[in-house]
mmCIF file of N, CA and C in Angstrom:
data_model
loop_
_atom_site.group_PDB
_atom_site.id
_atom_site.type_symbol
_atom_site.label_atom_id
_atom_site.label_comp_id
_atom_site.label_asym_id
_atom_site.label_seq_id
_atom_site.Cartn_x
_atom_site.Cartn_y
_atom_site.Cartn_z
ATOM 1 N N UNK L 1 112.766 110.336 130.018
ATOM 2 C CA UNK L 1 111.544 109.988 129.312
ATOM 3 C C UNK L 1 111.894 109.483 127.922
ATOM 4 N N UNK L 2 111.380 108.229 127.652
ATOM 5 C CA UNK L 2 111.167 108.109 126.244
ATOM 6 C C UNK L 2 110.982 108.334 125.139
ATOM 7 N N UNK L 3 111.234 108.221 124.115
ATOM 8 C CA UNK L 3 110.558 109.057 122.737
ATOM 9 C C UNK L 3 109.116 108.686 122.070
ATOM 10 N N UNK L 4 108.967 107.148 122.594
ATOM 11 C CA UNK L 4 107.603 106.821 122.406
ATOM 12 C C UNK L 4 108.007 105.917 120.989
ATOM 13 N N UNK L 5 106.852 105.198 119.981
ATOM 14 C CA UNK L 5 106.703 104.395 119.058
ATOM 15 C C UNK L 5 106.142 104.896 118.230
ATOM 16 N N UNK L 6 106.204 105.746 117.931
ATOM 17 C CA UNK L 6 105.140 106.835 117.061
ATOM 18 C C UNK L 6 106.148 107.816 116.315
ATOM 19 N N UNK L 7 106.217 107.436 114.983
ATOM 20 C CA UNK L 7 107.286 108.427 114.433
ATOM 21 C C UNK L 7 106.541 109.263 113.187
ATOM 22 N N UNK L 8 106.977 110.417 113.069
ATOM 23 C CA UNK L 8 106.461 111.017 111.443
ATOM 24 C C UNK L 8 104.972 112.094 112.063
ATOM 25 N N UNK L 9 105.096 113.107 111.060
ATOM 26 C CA UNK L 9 103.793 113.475 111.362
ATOM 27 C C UNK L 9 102.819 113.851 110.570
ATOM 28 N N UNK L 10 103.179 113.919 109.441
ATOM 29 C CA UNK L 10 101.983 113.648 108.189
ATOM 30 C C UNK L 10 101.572 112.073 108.177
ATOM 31 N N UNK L 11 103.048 111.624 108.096
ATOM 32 C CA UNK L 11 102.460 110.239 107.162
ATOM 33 C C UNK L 11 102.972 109.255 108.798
ATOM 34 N N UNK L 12 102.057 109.110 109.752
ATOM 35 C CA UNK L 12 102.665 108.733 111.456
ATOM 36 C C UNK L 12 102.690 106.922 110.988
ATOM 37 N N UNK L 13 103.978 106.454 111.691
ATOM 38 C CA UNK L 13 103.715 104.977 111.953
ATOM 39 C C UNK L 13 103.997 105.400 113.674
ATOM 40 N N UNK L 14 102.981 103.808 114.127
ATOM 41 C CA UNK L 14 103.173 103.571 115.317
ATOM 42 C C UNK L 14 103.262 102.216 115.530
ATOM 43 N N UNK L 15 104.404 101.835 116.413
ATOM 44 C CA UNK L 15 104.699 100.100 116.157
ATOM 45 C C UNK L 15 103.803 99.743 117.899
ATOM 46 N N UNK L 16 103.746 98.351 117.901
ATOM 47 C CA UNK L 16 103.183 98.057 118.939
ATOM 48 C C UNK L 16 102.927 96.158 119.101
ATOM 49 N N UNK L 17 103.055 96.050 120.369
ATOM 50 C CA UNK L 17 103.393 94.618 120.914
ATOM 51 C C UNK L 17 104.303 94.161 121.508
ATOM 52 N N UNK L 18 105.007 92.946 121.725
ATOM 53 C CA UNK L 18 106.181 92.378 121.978
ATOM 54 C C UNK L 18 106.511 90.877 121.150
ATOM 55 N N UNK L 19 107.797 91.049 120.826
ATOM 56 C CA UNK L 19 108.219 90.063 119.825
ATOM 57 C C UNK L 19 107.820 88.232 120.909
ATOM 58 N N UNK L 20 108.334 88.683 121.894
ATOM 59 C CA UNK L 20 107.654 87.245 122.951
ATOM 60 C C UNK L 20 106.478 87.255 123.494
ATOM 61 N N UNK L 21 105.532 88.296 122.684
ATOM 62 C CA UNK L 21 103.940 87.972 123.316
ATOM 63 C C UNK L 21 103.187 87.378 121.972
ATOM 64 N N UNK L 22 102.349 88.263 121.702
ATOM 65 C CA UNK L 22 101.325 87.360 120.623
ATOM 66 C C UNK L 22 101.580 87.643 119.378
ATOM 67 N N UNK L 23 102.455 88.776 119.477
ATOM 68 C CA UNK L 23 102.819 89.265 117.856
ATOM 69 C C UNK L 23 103.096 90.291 118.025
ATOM 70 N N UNK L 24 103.705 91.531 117.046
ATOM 71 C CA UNK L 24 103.962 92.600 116.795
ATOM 72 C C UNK L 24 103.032 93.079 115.756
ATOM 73 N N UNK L 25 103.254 94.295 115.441
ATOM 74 C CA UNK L 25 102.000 95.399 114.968
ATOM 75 C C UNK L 25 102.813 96.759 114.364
ATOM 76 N N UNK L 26 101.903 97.435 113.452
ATOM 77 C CA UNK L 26 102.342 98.494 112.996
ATOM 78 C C UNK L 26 100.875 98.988 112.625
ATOM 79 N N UNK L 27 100.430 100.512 113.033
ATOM 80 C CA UNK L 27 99.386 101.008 112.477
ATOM 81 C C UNK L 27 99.971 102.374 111.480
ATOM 82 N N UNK L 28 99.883 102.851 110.364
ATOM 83 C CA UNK L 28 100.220 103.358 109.553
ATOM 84 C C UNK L 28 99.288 104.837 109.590
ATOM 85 N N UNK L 29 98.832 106.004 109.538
ATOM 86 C CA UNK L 29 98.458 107.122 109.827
ATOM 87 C C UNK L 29 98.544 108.252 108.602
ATOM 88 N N UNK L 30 98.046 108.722 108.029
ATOM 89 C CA UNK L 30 97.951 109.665 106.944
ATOM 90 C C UNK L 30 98.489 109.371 105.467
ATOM 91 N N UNK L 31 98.276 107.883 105.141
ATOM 92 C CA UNK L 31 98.083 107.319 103.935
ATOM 93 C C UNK L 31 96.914 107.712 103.111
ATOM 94 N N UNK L 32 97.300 108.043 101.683
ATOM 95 C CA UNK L 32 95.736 108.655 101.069
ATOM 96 C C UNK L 32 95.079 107.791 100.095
ATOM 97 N N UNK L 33 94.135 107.858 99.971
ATOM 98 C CA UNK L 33 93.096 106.577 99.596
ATOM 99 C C UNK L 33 93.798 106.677 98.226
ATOM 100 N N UNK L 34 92.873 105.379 97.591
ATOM 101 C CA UNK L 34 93.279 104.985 96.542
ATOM 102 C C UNK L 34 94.751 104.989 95.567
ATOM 103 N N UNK L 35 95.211 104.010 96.714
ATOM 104 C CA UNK L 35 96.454 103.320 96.323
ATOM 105 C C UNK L 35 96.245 101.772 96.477
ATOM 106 N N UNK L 36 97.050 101.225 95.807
ATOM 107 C CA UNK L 36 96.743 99.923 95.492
ATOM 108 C C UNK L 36 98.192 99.359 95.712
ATOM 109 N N UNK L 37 97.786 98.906 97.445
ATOM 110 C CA UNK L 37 98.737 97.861 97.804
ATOM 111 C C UNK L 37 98.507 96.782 98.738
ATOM 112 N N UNK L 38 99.054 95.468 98.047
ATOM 113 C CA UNK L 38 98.472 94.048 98.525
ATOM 114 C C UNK L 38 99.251 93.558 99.347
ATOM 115 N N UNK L 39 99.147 92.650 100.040
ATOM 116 C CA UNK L 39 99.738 91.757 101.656
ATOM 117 C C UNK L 39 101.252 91.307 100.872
ATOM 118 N N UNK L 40 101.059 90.980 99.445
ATOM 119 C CA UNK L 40 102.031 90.319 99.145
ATOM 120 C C UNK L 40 103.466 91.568 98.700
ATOM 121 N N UNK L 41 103.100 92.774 98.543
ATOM 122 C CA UNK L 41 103.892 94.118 98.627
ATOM 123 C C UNK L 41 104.906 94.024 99.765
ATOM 124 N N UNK L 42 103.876 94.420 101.258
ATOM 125 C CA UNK L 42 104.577 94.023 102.354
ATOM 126 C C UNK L 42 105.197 93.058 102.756
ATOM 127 N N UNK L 43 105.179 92.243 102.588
ATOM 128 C CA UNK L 43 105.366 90.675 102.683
ATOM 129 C C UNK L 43 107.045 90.466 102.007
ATOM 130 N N UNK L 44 106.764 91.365 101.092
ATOM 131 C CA UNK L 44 108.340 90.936 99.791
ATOM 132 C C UNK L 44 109.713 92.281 101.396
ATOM 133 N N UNK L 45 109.387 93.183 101.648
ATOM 134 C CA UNK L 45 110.024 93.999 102.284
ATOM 135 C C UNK L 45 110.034 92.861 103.770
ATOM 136 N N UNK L 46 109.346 92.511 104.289
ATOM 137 C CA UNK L 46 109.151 91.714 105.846
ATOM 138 C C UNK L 46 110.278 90.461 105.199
ATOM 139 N N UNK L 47 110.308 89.986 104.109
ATOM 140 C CA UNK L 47 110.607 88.845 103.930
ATOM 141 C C UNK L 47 112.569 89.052 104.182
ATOM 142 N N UNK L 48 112.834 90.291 103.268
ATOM 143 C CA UNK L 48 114.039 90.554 103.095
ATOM 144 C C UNK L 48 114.723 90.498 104.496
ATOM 145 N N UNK L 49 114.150 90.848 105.595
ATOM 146 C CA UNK L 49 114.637 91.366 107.089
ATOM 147 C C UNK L 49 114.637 89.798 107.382
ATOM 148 N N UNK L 50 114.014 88.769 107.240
ATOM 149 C CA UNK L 50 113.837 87.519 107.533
ATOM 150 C C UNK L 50 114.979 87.142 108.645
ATOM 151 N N UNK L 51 115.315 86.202 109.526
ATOM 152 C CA UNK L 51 116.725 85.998 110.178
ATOM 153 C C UNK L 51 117.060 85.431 109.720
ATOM 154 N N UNK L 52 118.160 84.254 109.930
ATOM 155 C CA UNK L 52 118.697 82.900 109.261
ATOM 156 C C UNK L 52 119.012 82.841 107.648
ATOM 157 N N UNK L 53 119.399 83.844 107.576
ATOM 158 C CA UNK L 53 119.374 83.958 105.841
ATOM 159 C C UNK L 53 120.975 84.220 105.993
ATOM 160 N N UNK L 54 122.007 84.618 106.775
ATOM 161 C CA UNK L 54 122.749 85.110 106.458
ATOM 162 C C UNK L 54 124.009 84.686 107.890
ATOM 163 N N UNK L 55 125.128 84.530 108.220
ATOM 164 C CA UNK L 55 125.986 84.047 109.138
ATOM 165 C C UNK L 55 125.720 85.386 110.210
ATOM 166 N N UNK L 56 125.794 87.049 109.541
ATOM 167 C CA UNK L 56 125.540 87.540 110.731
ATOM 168 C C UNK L 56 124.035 87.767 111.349
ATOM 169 N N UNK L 57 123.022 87.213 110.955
ATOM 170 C CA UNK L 57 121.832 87.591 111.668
ATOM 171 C C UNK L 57 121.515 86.252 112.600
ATOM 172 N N UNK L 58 120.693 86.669 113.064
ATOM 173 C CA UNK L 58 119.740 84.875 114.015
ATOM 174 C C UNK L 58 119.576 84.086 113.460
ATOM 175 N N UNK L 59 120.247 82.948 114.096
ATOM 176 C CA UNK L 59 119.768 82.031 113.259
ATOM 177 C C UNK L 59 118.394 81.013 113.444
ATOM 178 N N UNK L 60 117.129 82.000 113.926
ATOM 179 C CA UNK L 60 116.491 81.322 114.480
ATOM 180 C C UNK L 60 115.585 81.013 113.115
ATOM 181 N N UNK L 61 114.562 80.552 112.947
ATOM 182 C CA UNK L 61 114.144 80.264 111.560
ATOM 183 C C UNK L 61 112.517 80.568 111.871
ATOM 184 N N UNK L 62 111.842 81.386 111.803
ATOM 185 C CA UNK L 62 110.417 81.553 111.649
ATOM 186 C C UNK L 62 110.132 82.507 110.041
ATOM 187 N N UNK L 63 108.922 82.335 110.098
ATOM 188 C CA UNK L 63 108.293 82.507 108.806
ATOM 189 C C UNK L 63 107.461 83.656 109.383
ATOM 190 N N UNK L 64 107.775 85.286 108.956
ATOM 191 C CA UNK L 64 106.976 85.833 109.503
ATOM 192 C C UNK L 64 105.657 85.895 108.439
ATOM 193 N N UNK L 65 104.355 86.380 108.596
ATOM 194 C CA UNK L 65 102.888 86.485 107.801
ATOM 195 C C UNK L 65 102.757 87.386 108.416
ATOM 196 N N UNK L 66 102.660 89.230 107.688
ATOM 197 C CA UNK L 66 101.984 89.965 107.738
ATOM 198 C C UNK L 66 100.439 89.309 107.106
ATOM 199 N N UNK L 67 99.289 90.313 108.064
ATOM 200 C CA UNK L 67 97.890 90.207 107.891
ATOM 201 C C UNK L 67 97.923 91.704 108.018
ATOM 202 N N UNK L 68 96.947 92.754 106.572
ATOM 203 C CA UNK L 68 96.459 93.801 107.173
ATOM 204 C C UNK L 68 95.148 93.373 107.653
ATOM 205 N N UNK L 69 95.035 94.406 108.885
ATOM 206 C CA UNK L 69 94.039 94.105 109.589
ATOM 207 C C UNK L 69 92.798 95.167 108.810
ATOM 208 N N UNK L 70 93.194 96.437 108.821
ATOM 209 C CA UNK L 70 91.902 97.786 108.570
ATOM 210 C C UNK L 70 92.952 98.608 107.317
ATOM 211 N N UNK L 71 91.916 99.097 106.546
ATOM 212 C CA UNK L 71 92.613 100.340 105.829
ATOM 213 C C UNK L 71 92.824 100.089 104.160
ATOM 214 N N UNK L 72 92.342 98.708 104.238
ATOM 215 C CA UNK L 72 92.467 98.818 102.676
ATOM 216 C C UNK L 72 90.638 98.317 102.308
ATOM 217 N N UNK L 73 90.499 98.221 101.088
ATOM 218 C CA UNK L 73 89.088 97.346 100.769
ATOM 219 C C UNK L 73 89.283 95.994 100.039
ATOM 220 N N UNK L 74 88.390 95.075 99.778
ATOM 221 C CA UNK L 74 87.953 93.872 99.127
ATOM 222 C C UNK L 74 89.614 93.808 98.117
ATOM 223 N N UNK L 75 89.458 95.198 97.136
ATOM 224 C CA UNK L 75 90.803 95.563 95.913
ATOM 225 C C UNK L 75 91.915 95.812 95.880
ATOM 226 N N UNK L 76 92.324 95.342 97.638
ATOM 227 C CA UNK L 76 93.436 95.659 97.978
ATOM 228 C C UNK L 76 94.249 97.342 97.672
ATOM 229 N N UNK L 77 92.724 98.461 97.746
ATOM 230 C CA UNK L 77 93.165 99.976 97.271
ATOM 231 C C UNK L 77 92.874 100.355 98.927
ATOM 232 N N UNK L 78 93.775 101.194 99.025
ATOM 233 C CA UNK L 78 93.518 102.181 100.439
ATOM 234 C C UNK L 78 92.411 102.999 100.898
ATOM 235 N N UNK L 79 91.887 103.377 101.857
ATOM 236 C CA UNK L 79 90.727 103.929 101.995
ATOM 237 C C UNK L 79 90.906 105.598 102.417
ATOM 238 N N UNK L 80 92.116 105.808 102.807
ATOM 239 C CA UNK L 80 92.738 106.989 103.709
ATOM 240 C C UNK L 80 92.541 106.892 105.529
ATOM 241 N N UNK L 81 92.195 105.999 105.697
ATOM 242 C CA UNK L 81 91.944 105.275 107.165
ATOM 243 C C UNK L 81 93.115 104.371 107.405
ATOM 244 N N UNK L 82 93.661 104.925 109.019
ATOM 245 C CA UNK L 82 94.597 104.052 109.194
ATOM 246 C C UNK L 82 94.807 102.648 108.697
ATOM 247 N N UNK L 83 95.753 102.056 108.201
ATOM 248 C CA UNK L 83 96.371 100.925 107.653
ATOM 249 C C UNK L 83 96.743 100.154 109.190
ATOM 250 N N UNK L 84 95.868 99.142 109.507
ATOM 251 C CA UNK L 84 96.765 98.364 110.407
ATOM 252 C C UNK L 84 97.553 97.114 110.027
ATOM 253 N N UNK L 85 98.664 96.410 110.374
ATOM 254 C CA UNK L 85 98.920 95.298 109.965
ATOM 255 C C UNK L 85 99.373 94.399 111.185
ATOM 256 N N UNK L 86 99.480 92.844 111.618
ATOM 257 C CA UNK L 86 100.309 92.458 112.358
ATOM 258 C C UNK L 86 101.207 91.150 112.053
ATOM 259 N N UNK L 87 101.803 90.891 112.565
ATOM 260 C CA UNK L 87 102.552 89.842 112.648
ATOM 261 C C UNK L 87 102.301 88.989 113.557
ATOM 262 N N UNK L 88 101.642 87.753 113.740
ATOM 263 C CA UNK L 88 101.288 87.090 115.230
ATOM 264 C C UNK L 88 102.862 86.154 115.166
ATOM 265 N N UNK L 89 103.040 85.569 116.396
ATOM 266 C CA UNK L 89 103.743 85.333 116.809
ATOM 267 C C UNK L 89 103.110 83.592 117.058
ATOM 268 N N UNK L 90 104.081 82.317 116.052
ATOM 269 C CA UNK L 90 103.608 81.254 116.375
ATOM 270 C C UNK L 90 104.097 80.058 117.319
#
């Protein structure tokens, strides 16, 4: 049996999708409101993992775009409600 996609248990991530379907996903779980973090936060960490940057990674070249989906408001502050985010796949 598996261990499953679901790690942590205060603060739970759970990943979800397939890199050759429509996109990948992460829903985030016991984050506490009012914190203030924007697409472009995540975005700087997603960017670093990037492929093609380097002789040993892929050299395939896509541009990933995190979108959060739920969990923050208008102010980019947290609500304490799961954080979803995804990555579509273009």
């Amino acid at each position: 049996m598996g261990t499953g996609n679901t790690f942590g248990k205060v603060f739970r991530i759970s990943t979800w999708g397939e890199s050759h379907g429509g996109g990948v996903g992460v829903t985030l779980d016991g984050c506490p409101p009012r914190l203030h973090v924007t697409r472009e936060d995540i975005q700087k960490d997603l960017d670093r993992r990037r492929p093609g940057q380097s002789r040993i990674t892929t050299p395939r070249n896509e541009e990933d775009a995190v979108e959060i989906m739920s969990g923050l408001n208008s102010d980019d502050v947290t609500l304490g409600t799961p954080i979803a985010m995804v990555v579509r796949n273009k």
